[in-house]
Amino acid sequence: MSKLFGGIEAGGTKFVCAVGSGPDDIRAELRFPTTTPDEVINQAVAFFQEQAAVYGAVAALGIASFGPVDPNPHSATYGFITSTPKPGWAQVDLAGEIGRRLRVPVGFDTDVNGAALGEWRWGAAQGLDTFIYLTIGTGIGGGVIANNKLIHGLLHPEMGHIRLPHDRQADPYAGHCPYHGDCFEGLACGPAMGDRWQQPAESLPGDHPAWELEAHYLALALQSFICTLSPQRIILGGGVMSQPQLFPMVRRKVQELLNHYVQHPAILTDIDSYIVPPGLGNRAGVLGAIALGQQKLAEQP
Ligand code: ADP
Ligand code: ZN
C-alpha cells in the first residue's frame, strides 16, 4: 500500500486540505475560506487529526502557500508567510505551527512551485527537465523547475512582477499592483481586468477586446520568460485562463513577438503543445501540495 500524505493549498481566498497519495487516491478533502491565521490553522490541524484517526498518520505534509514566503530550510523564518499585504497574515509561521501541532515533517513552498511539482509528477510537464507553471488569477505568479529542480535562489521567483511595455494611449489603465502599479500582475491579473473594464473578468463576453489585450500582456511576459529560462513548456493556470479563447491568441502573439528567433519546432510548429493548460486542471494546487509532502519525505535523512 502506498504511503499517505497531507496537502494544504494555502490560497489568499481559500484553503484546500487533502489526504492521499496522488490524483487517483484522494481519501478526504476540505475547503474553507482564508479568515485569520489562528482560525485557519486550527481548522487545518483538526482536519488532519480527524483523518489520522481514520487512515493513520500521514508520512509527511506539504504546504503550497500564497506569499511572499520563506522557503529556505536554513533560514530562521523558514515556513513563514513574510511580507504579504493581506491583513493579519504577515510574518505568520504557517509551516512551523502546523508541523509542531501534527508532529509531521512539512514541505513548504510557494503555491506555484507546488503546482509546478504536481504538474511535473502527474500532469502536463511529465518527463521535462525545465518548464514554467504560471497562474493568472487574483495575482500572477510563476513556479519554475530548471534542470529537474525547483528554483528558489534568494527567496523565490516573482514572475508576476516583471515590467512590461505599457502603451498608455492604447491602455490608459494605471495598474493594480500596490508595489509597482503597471507590472505584469498589475496589468493582467483578474482584478486588473475587472477594474479596467468595470465588470468581473468572468462576465466579459468571449469576443470582448479585453481578451486581445490580456493575450498581448501574457505574450509579452511569456516572450521574456522563454528568452531567459528556455522552458520546454509553459503551463498557464488560474481563473483567468479558464477562458479557452486566450490560448490560441497567446500562442500566436508569442510566435509574432519571438519572430522566428528561437529556432525550435516547439515554438515554430508545435506551439499548441508548448503553451498549455494544467494537466491536473484546478487540482494542480492541492496535488502539488501533496507532491511537496512526498518530496519532503524523500529528502529526510
Ligand atoms: P486565486 O488566484 O485566488 O487562487 P483564481 O485562480 O480562481 O483564484 O483567480 C480568481 C480571479 O480569476 C478573479 O479575479 C476572477 O475575476 C478571475 N476569474 C475566475 N473565473 C474566471 C473566468 N471563468 N474567466 C475569467 N476570469 C475568471
Ligand atoms: Zn508588482
Tab-separated table of C-alpha atoms and ligand atoms in Angstrom:
chain	number	residue	atom	x	y	z
A	1	MET	CA	0.000	0.000	0.000
A	2	SER	CA	1.314	3.465	-0.842
A	3	LYS	CA	2.090	5.907	1.971
A	4	LEU	CA	-0.422	8.663	2.663
A	5	PHE	CA	0.431	12.355	2.574
A	6	GLY	CA	-1.286	15.543	3.585
A	7	GLY	CA	-1.508	18.541	1.290
A	8	ILE	CA	-2.534	22.112	2.016
A	9	GLU	CA	-3.174	24.537	-0.808
A	10	ALA	CA	-2.962	27.770	1.158
A	11	GLY	CA	-4.578	30.448	-1.000
A	12	GLY	CA	-5.310	34.056	-0.206
A	13	THR	CA	-9.031	33.365	-0.664
A	14	LYS	CA	-9.433	29.734	0.356
A	15	PHE	CA	-7.556	26.828	1.887
A	16	VAL	CA	-7.854	23.297	0.494
A	17	CYS	CA	-6.660	20.405	2.670
A	18	ALA	CA	-6.420	16.837	1.399
A	19	VAL	CA	-5.123	13.428	2.395
A	20	GLY	CA	-3.966	10.981	-0.265
A	21	SER	CA	-1.097	9.808	-2.413
A	22	GLY	CA	-1.916	11.203	-5.878
A	23	PRO	CA	-4.631	12.170	-8.378
A	24	ASP	CA	-6.316	8.762	-8.246
A	25	ASP	CA	-6.080	8.426	-4.493
A	26	ILE	CA	-7.516	11.378	-2.566
A	27	ARG	CA	-9.139	9.982	0.591
A	28	ALA	CA	-10.554	13.182	2.027
A	29	GLU	CA	-10.685	16.859	1.168
A	30	LEU	CA	-11.817	20.003	2.985
A	31	ARG	CA	-12.070	23.617	1.745
A	32	PHE	CA	-12.639	26.682	3.845
A	33	PRO	CA	-12.178	30.452	3.457
A	34	THR	CA	-8.893	32.127	4.416
A	35	THR	CA	-10.008	34.021	7.514
A	36	THR	CA	-7.486	34.656	10.314
A	37	PRO	CA	-4.268	32.634	10.713
A	38	ASP	CA	-5.427	31.204	14.083
A	39	GLU	CA	-8.765	30.083	12.736
A	40	VAL	CA	-7.344	28.608	9.553
A	41	ILE	CA	-4.509	26.764	11.307
A	42	ASN	CA	-6.971	25.318	13.854
A	43	GLN	CA	-9.270	24.100	11.071
A	44	ALA	CA	-6.407	22.507	9.141
A	45	VAL	CA	-4.963	20.800	12.231
A	46	ALA	CA	-8.396	19.479	13.246
A	47	PHE	CA	-8.973	18.093	9.731
A	48	PHE	CA	-5.677	16.182	9.659
A	49	GLN	CA	-6.238	14.867	13.188
A	50	GLU	CA	-9.674	13.552	12.192
A	51	GLN	CA	-8.263	11.915	9.068
A	52	ALA	CA	-5.384	10.382	11.056
A	53	ALA	CA	-7.959	8.692	13.285
A	54	VAL	CA	-9.466	7.056	10.161
A	55	TYR	CA	-6.464	6.375	7.895
A	56	GLY	CA	-3.487	6.569	10.266
A	57	ALA	CA	-0.938	9.375	10.457
A	58	VAL	CA	0.365	10.851	7.195
A	59	ALA	CA	4.044	10.274	6.372
A	60	ALA	CA	4.574	13.965	5.643
A	61	LEU	CA	2.647	17.097	4.818
A	62	GLY	CA	3.141	19.632	2.034
A	63	ILE	CA	2.039	23.253	2.109
A	64	ALA	CA	1.847	25.263	-1.121
A	65	SER	CA	1.218	28.794	0.040
A	66	PHE	CA	0.341	32.264	-1.189
A	67	GLY	CA	3.187	34.601	-0.471
A	68	PRO	CA	5.673	36.000	-0.394
A	69	VAL	CA	7.003	33.117	1.710
A	70	ASP	CA	10.339	31.973	3.119
A	71	PRO	CA	11.041	28.549	1.548
A	72	ASN	CA	14.702	28.350	2.672
A	73	PRO	CA	15.055	25.494	5.226
A	74	HIS	CA	18.232	27.121	6.617
A	75	SER	CA	16.549	30.414	7.411
A	76	ALA	CA	15.160	31.420	10.834
A	77	THR	CA	11.837	32.286	9.207
A	78	TYR	CA	11.554	29.096	7.113
A	79	GLY	CA	7.907	28.224	6.569
A	80	PHE	CA	6.697	31.775	7.215
A	81	ILE	CA	4.397	33.860	5.078
A	82	THR	CA	6.523	37.020	5.136
A	83	SER	CA	5.691	40.450	3.714
A	84	THR	CA	2.156	39.900	2.441
A	85	PRO	CA	-0.146	42.917	2.351
A	86	LYS	CA	-3.007	40.580	3.383
A	87	PRO	CA	-4.178	41.905	6.786
A	88	GLY	CA	-3.125	39.718	9.742
A	89	TRP	CA	-1.050	37.357	7.617
A	90	ALA	CA	2.388	38.996	7.545
A	91	GLN	CA	5.106	37.077	9.449
A	92	VAL	CA	2.914	34.053	10.164
A	93	ASP	CA	4.784	30.800	10.886
A	94	LEU	CA	2.393	28.638	8.891
A	95	ALA	CA	4.505	25.523	8.302
A	96	GLY	CA	6.175	25.581	11.744
A	97	GLU	CA	2.933	25.861	13.669
A	98	ILE	CA	1.148	23.123	11.717
A	99	GLY	CA	4.175	20.808	11.739
A	100	ARG	CA	4.649	21.160	15.514
A	101	ARG	CA	0.997	20.519	16.253
A	102	LEU	CA	0.709	17.493	13.951
A	103	ARG	CA	4.264	16.237	14.601
A	104	VAL	CA	4.985	15.522	10.918
A	105	PRO	CA	7.695	16.678	8.524
A	106	VAL	CA	6.410	19.578	6.423
A	107	GLY	CA	7.489	20.504	2.895
A	108	PHE	CA	6.825	24.163	2.244
A	109	ASP	CA	6.936	26.255	-0.915
A	110	THR	CA	5.058	28.831	-2.956
A	111	ASP	CA	1.655	27.880	-4.371
A	112	VAL	CA	3.051	27.958	-7.893
A	113	ASN	CA	6.208	25.975	-7.120
A	114	GLY	CA	3.886	23.391	-5.568
A	115	ALA	CA	1.648	23.359	-8.630
A	116	ALA	CA	4.720	23.019	-10.865
A	117	LEU	CA	5.844	19.997	-8.850
A	118	GLY	CA	2.373	18.417	-9.144
A	119	GLU	CA	2.268	19.014	-12.908
A	120	TRP	CA	5.756	17.503	-13.217
A	121	ARG	CA	4.780	14.378	-11.348
A	122	TRP	CA	1.268	13.751	-12.717
A	123	GLY	CA	0.238	16.493	-15.152
A	124	ALA	CA	1.314	18.379	-18.271
A	125	ALA	CA	5.059	18.505	-17.528
A	126	GLN	CA	5.864	14.821	-17.070
A	127	GLY	CA	9.309	13.897	-18.379
A	128	LEU	CA	10.522	17.509	-18.836
A	129	ASP	CA	13.537	18.926	-17.012
A	130	THR	CA	12.856	22.660	-17.419
A	131	PHE	CA	9.439	24.296	-17.512
A	132	ILE	CA	7.265	27.051	-16.041
A	133	TYR	CA	3.907	26.976	-14.309
A	134	LEU	CA	2.114	30.332	-14.222
A	135	THR	CA	-1.133	31.195	-12.530
A	136	ILE	CA	-3.233	34.094	-13.785
A	137	GLY	CA	-5.795	34.637	-11.037
A	138	THR	CA	-6.209	37.066	-8.148
A	139	GLY	CA	-2.477	37.602	-8.606
A	140	ILE	CA	0.076	36.356	-11.097
A	141	GLY	CA	2.849	34.021	-10.007
A	142	GLY	CA	5.279	31.621	-11.599
A	143	GLY	CA	6.909	28.411	-10.432
A	144	VAL	CA	9.942	27.068	-12.229
A	145	ILE	CA	11.603	23.698	-12.473
A	146	ALA	CA	15.034	24.076	-14.062
A	147	ASN	CA	17.313	21.111	-14.657
A	148	ASN	CA	14.991	18.902	-12.589
A	149	LYS	CA	14.886	21.176	-9.525
A	150	LEU	CA	12.524	23.834	-8.240
A	151	ILE	CA	14.149	27.270	-8.416
A	152	HIS	CA	14.426	29.253	-5.181
A	153	GLY	CA	17.532	31.422	-5.352
A	154	LEU	CA	17.328	34.410	-2.996
A	155	LEU	CA	13.722	33.742	-1.980
A	156	HIS	CA	11.654	32.508	-4.902
A	157	PRO	CA	10.828	33.802	-8.369
A	158	GLU	CA	8.333	36.673	-8.590
A	159	MET	CA	7.471	36.324	-12.240
A	160	GLY	CA	4.236	38.274	-11.876
A	161	HIS	CA	6.101	41.462	-11.043
A	162	ILE	CA	8.270	41.930	-14.113
A	163	ARG	CA	7.837	45.171	-16.045
A	164	LEU	CA	6.156	45.088	-19.427
A	165	PRO	CA	5.952	47.701	-22.170
A	166	HIS	CA	2.726	49.594	-21.411
A	167	ASP	CA	1.243	51.732	-24.163
A	168	ARG	CA	-0.778	54.198	-22.100
A	169	GLN	CA	-2.560	55.535	-25.144
A	170	ALA	CA	-3.901	52.138	-26.096
A	171	ASP	CA	-4.478	51.163	-22.444
A	172	PRO	CA	-4.717	54.090	-20.013
A	173	TYR	CA	-5.356	51.774	-17.018
A	174	ALA	CA	-2.769	52.634	-14.332
A	175	GLY	CA	-2.382	49.097	-12.971
A	176	HIS	CA	-3.410	47.148	-9.894
A	177	CYS	CA	-0.147	46.242	-8.107
A	178	PRO	CA	0.252	48.023	-4.752
A	179	TYR	CA	4.050	47.933	-5.189
A	180	HIS	CA	4.571	48.662	-8.894
A	181	GLY	CA	1.313	49.822	-10.450
A	182	ASP	CA	1.589	48.543	-14.003
A	183	CYS	CA	3.825	45.480	-13.620
A	184	PHE	CA	2.684	42.233	-15.304
A	185	GLU	CA	0.357	41.349	-12.410
A	186	GLY	CA	-0.787	44.967	-12.157
A	187	LEU	CA	-1.880	44.938	-15.796
A	188	ALA	CA	-3.082	41.377	-16.293
A	189	CYS	CA	-4.356	39.719	-13.088
A	190	GLY	CA	-8.090	39.019	-12.764
A	191	PRO	CA	-8.805	42.042	-10.540
A	192	ALA	CA	-6.927	44.311	-13.005
A	193	MET	CA	-9.262	43.146	-15.766
A	194	GLY	CA	-12.250	43.758	-13.511
A	195	ASP	CA	-11.020	47.272	-12.693
A	196	ARG	CA	-10.115	48.240	-16.229
A	197	TRP	CA	-13.388	47.111	-17.773
A	198	GLN	CA	-15.612	47.840	-14.769
A	199	GLN	CA	-17.017	44.311	-14.636
A	200	PRO	CA	-15.698	40.990	-13.332
A	201	ALA	CA	-13.373	39.244	-15.801
A	202	GLU	CA	-15.657	36.203	-15.860
A	203	SER	CA	-18.585	38.286	-17.115
A	204	LEU	CA	-16.752	39.764	-20.142
A	205	PRO	CA	-18.061	38.212	-23.390
A	206	GLY	CA	-15.663	35.973	-25.311
A	207	ASP	CA	-15.342	38.448	-28.180
A	208	HIS	CA	-14.666	41.494	-25.937
A	209	PRO	CA	-11.444	43.422	-26.794
A	210	ALA	CA	-10.359	42.737	-23.186
A	211	TRP	CA	-9.150	39.282	-24.198
A	212	GLU	CA	-6.983	40.540	-27.049
A	213	LEU	CA	-5.299	42.990	-24.641
A	214	GLU	CA	-4.947	40.284	-21.973
A	215	ALA	CA	-3.360	37.941	-24.522
A	216	HIS	CA	-0.997	40.761	-25.515
A	217	TYR	CA	0.292	41.189	-21.945
A	218	LEU	CA	0.544	37.443	-21.397
A	219	ALA	CA	2.520	37.042	-24.625
A	220	LEU	CA	4.918	39.876	-23.719
A	221	ALA	CA	5.658	38.192	-20.390
A	222	LEU	CA	5.990	34.721	-21.910
A	223	GLN	CA	8.367	36.046	-24.545
A	224	SER	CA	10.651	37.292	-21.737
A	225	PHE	CA	10.415	34.038	-19.804
A	226	ILE	CA	11.177	31.988	-22.933
A	227	CYS	CA	14.240	34.107	-23.622
A	228	THR	CA	15.537	33.996	-20.035
A	229	LEU	CA	14.763	30.418	-18.956
A	230	SER	CA	14.385	28.459	-22.181
A	231	PRO	CA	11.497	26.388	-20.802
A	232	GLN	CA	10.492	23.215	-22.618
A	233	ARG	CA	6.835	24.003	-21.906
A	234	ILE	CA	4.729	26.726	-20.300
A	235	ILE	CA	1.644	25.776	-18.306
A	236	LEU	CA	-0.940	28.522	-17.776
A	237	GLY	CA	-3.448	28.031	-14.955
A	238	GLY	CA	-5.630	30.199	-12.716
A	239	GLY	CA	-9.162	31.564	-13.027
A	240	VAL	CA	-8.477	33.918	-15.948
A	241	MET	CA	-7.103	31.058	-18.072
A	242	SER	CA	-10.407	29.230	-17.871
A	243	GLN	CA	-11.253	31.412	-20.903
A	244	PRO	CA	-10.282	28.969	-23.654
A	245	GLN	CA	-10.097	31.647	-26.379
A	246	LEU	CA	-6.988	33.054	-24.670
A	247	PHE	CA	-4.740	30.124	-25.533
A	248	PRO	CA	-4.742	30.453	-29.360
A	249	MET	CA	-4.335	34.246	-29.085
A	250	VAL	CA	-1.399	33.951	-26.676
A	251	ARG	CA	0.307	31.290	-28.812
A	252	ARG	CA	0.049	33.369	-31.994
A	253	LYS	CA	1.294	36.541	-30.262
A	254	VAL	CA	4.243	34.706	-28.698
A	255	GLN	CA	5.251	33.473	-32.151
A	256	GLU	CA	4.945	37.010	-33.541
A	257	LEU	CA	6.986	38.533	-30.708
A	258	LEU	CA	9.749	35.933	-30.970
A	259	ASN	CA	9.735	36.454	-34.744
A	260	HIS	CA	11.421	33.140	-35.615
A	261	TYR	CA	14.387	33.912	-33.381
A	262	VAL	CA	14.126	30.848	-31.121
A	263	GLN	CA	14.574	28.135	-33.720
A	264	HIS	CA	12.814	25.160	-32.219
A	265	PRO	CA	9.819	23.204	-33.516
A	266	ALA	CA	8.172	23.501	-30.068
A	267	ILE	CA	7.639	27.178	-30.854
A	268	LEU	CA	7.701	27.299	-34.657
A	269	THR	CA	5.237	24.478	-35.379
A	270	ASP	CA	4.135	22.712	-32.179
A	271	ILE	CA	3.112	25.692	-30.093
A	272	ASP	CA	-0.283	24.123	-29.317
A	273	SER	CA	1.512	21.620	-27.097
A	274	TYR	CA	4.036	24.207	-25.836
A	275	ILE	CA	1.700	26.717	-24.161
A	276	VAL	CA	-0.912	24.575	-22.430
A	277	PRO	CA	-3.453	24.448	-19.595
A	278	PRO	CA	-2.609	22.405	-16.464
A	279	GLY	CA	-2.943	18.655	-16.948
A	280	LEU	CA	-4.373	18.459	-13.431
A	281	GLY	CA	-6.887	21.255	-14.086
A	282	ASN	CA	-7.901	23.114	-10.950
A	283	ARG	CA	-6.499	20.317	-8.754
A	284	ALA	CA	-2.902	21.315	-9.572
A	285	GLY	CA	-2.691	23.310	-6.327
A	286	VAL	CA	-3.698	20.698	-3.792
A	287	LEU	CA	-1.982	17.836	-5.643
A	288	GLY	CA	1.128	19.997	-5.809
A	289	ALA	CA	0.964	20.336	-2.036
A	290	ILE	CA	0.834	16.545	-1.703
A	291	ALA	CA	3.833	16.336	-4.048
A	292	LEU	CA	5.691	18.780	-1.761
A	293	GLY	CA	4.987	16.427	1.155
A	294	GLN	CA	6.343	13.485	-0.831
A	295	GLN	CA	9.449	15.449	-1.786
A	296	LYS	CA	9.991	16.372	1.873
A	297	LEU	CA	9.832	12.744	2.954
A	298	ALA	CA	12.258	11.720	0.197
A	299	GLU	CA	14.735	14.350	1.473
A	300	GLN	CA	14.576	13.169	5.088
A	301	PRO	CA	17.862	11.622	6.265
B	1	ADP	P1	-6.874	32.601	-6.760
B	1	ADP	O1	-5.907	33.282	-7.652
B	1	ADP	O2	-7.427	33.494	-5.689
B	1	ADP	O3	-6.386	31.300	-6.225
B	1	ADP	P2	-8.409	32.049	-9.161
B	1	ADP	O4	-7.265	31.407	-9.852
B	1	ADP	O5	-9.762	31.433	-9.327
B	1	ADP	O6	-8.182	32.215	-7.607
B	1	ADP	O7	-8.480	33.538	-9.697
B	1	ADP	C1	-9.512	34.408	-9.377
B	1	ADP	C2	-9.529	35.527	-10.418
B	1	ADP	O8	-9.811	34.948	-11.690
B	1	ADP	C3	-10.589	36.582	-10.175
B	1	ADP	O9	-10.004	37.865	-10.406
B	1	ADP	C4	-11.651	36.300	-11.221
B	1	ADP	O10	-12.221	37.512	-11.709
B	1	ADP	C5	-10.907	35.584	-12.311
B	1	ADP	N1	-11.736	34.529	-12.917
B	1	ADP	C6	-12.319	33.492	-12.282
B	1	ADP	N2	-13.031	32.747	-13.143
B	1	ADP	C7	-12.889	33.326	-14.354
B	1	ADP	C8	-13.385	33.048	-15.668
B	1	ADP	N3	-14.176	32.000	-15.924
B	1	ADP	N4	-13.000	33.867	-16.659
B	1	ADP	C9	-12.221	34.929	-16.433
B	1	ADP	N5	-11.735	35.244	-15.228
B	1	ADP	C10	-12.070	34.477	-14.203
B	2	ZN	ZN	4.022	44.267	-8.971
